[in-house]
JSON list of C-alpha atoms and ligand atoms in Angstrom, two decimals:
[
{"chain": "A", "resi": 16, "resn": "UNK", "atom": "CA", "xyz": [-75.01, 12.55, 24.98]},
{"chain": "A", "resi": 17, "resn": "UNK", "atom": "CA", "xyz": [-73.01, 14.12, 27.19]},
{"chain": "A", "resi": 18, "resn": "UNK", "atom": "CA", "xyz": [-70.74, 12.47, 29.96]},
{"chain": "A", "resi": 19, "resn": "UNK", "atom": "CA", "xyz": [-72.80, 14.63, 32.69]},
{"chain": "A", "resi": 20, "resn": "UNK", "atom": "CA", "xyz": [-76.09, 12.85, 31.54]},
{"chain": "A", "resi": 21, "resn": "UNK", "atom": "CA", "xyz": [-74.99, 9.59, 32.61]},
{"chain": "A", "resi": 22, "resn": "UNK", "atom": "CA", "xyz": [-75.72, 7.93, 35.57]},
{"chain": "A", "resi": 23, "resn": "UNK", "atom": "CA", "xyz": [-73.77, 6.72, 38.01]},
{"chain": "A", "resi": 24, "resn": "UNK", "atom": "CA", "xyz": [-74.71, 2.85, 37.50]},
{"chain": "A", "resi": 25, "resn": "UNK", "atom": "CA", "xyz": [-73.61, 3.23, 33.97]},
{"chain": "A", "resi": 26, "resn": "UNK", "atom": "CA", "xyz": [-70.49, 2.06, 32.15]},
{"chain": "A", "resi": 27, "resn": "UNK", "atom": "CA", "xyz": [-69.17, 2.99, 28.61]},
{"chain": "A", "resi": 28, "resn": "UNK", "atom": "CA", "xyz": [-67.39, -0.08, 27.17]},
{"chain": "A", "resi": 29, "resn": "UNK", "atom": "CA", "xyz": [-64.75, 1.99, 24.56]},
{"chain": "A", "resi": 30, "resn": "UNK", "atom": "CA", "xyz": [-63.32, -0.76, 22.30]},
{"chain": "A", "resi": 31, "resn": "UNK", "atom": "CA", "xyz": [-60.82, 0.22, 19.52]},
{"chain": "A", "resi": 32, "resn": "UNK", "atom": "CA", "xyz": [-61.31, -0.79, 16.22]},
{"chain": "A", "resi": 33, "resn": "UNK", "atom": "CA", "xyz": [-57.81, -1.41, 15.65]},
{"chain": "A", "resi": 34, "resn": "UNK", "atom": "CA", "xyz": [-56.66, -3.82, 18.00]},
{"chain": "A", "resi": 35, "resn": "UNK", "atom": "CA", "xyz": [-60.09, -4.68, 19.61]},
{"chain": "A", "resi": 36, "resn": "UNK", "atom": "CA", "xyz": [-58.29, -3.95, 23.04]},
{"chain": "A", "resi": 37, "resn": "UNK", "atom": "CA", "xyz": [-61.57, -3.11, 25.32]},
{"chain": "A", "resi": 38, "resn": "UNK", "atom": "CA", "xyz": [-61.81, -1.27, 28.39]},
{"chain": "A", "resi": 39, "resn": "UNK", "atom": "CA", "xyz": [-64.96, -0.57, 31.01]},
{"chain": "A", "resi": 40, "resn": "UNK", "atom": "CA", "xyz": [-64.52, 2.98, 31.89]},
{"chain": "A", "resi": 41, "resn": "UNK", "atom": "CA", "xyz": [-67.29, 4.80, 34.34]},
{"chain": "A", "resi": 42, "resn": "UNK", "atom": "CA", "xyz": [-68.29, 8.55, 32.46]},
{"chain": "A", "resi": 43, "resn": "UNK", "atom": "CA", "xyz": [-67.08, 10.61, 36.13]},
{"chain": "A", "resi": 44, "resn": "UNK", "atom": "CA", "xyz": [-64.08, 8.34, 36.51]},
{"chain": "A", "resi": 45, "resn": "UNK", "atom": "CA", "xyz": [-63.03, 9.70, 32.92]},
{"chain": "A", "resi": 46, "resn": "UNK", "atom": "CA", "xyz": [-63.76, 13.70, 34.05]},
{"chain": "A", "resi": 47, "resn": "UNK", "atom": "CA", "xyz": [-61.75, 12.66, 37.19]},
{"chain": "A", "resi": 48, "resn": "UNK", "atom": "CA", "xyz": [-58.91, 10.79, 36.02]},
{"chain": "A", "resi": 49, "resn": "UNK", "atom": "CA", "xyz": [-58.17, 12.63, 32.45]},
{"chain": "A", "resi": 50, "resn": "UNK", "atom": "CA", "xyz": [-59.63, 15.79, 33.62]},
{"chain": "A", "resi": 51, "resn": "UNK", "atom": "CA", "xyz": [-62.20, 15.77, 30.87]},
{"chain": "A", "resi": 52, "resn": "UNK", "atom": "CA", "xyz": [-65.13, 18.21, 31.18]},
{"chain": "A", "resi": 53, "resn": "UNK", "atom": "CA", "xyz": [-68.48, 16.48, 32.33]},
{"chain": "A", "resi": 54, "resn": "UNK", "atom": "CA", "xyz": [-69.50, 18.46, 28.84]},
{"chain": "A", "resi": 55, "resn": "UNK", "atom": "CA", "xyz": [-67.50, 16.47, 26.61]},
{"chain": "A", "resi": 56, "resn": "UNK", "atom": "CA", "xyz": [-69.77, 14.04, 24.31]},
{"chain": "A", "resi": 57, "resn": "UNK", "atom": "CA", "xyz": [-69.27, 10.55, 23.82]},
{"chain": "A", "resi": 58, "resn": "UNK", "atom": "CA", "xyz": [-68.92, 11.66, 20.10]},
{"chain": "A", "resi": 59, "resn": "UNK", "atom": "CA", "xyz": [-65.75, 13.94, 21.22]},
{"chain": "A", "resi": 60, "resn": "UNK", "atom": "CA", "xyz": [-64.40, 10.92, 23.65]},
{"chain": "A", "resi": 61, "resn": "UNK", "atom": "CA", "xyz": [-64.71, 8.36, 20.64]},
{"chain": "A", "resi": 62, "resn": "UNK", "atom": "CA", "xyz": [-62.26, 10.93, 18.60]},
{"chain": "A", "resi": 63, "resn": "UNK", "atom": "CA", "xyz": [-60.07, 11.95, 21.96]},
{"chain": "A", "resi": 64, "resn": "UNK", "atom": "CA", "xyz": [-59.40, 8.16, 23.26]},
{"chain": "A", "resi": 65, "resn": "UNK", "atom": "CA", "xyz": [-56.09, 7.13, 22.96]},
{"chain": "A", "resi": 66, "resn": "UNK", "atom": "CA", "xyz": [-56.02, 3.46, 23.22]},
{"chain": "A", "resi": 67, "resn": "UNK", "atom": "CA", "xyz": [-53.83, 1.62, 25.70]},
{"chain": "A", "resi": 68, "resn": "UNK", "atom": "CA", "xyz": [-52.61, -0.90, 23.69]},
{"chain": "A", "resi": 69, "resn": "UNK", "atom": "CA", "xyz": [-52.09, -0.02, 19.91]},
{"chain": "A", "resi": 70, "resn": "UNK", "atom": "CA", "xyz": [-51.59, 3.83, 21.10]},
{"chain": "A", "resi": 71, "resn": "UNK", "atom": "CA", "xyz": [-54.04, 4.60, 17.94]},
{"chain": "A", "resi": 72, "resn": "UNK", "atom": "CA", "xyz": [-56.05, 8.07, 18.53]},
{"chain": "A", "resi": 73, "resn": "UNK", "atom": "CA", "xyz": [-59.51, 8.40, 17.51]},
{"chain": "A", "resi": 74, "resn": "UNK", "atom": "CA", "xyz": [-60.32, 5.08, 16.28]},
{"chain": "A", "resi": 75, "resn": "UNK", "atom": "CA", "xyz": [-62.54, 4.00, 19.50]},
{"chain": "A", "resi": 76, "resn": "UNK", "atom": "CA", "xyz": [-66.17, 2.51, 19.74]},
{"chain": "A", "resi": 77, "resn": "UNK", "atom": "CA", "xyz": [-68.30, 2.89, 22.52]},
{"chain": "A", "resi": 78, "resn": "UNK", "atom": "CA", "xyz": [-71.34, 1.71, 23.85]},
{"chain": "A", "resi": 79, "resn": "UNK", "atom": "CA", "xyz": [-72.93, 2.54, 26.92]},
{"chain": "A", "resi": 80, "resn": "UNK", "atom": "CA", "xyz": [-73.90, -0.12, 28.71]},
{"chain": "A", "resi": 81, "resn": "UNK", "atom": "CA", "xyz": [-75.58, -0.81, 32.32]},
{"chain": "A", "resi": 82, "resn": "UNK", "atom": "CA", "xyz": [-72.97, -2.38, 34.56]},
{"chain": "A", "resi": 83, "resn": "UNK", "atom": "CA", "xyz": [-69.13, -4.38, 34.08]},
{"chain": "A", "resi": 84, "resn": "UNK", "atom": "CA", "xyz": [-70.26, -7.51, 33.12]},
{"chain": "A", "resi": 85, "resn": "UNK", "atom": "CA", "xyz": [-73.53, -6.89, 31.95]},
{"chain": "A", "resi": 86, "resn": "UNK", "atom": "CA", "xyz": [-72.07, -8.02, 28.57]},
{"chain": "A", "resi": 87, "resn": "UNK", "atom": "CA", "xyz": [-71.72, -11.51, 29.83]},
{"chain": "B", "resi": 117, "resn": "ZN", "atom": "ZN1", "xyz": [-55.72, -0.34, 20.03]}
]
């Protein structure tokens, strides 16, 4: 799935496995902010993310989800 095939209502929760730090990130807020091509998968994100908190590369999780706090 690519981040161009998302909608706009829709949310990726990216979680990494190492410290289980968890972010809500919108697909076009990713193209926008890290200037990521809308082609990118969510396969190529999971191996690009670098997380926040443990600064570990690659070792993300994400699920797509429908809104921030839909998770509740
Ligand atoms: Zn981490």
């Amino acid at each position: 799935m690519r981040l161009s095939d998302f909608s706009d209502w829709q949310v990726l929760r990216v979680t990494c496995t190492r410290c289980n730090n968890a972010v809500l990130l919108y697909p076009k807020s990713i193209c926008l902010a890290a200037r990521r091509p809308l082609t990118m998968t969510v396969a190529d994100l999971e191996k690009k993310f670098r997380c926040s908190c443990c600064e570990s590369l690659g070792e993300a999780r994400i699920e797509i989800g429908p809104q921030p706090g839909g998770w509740r």
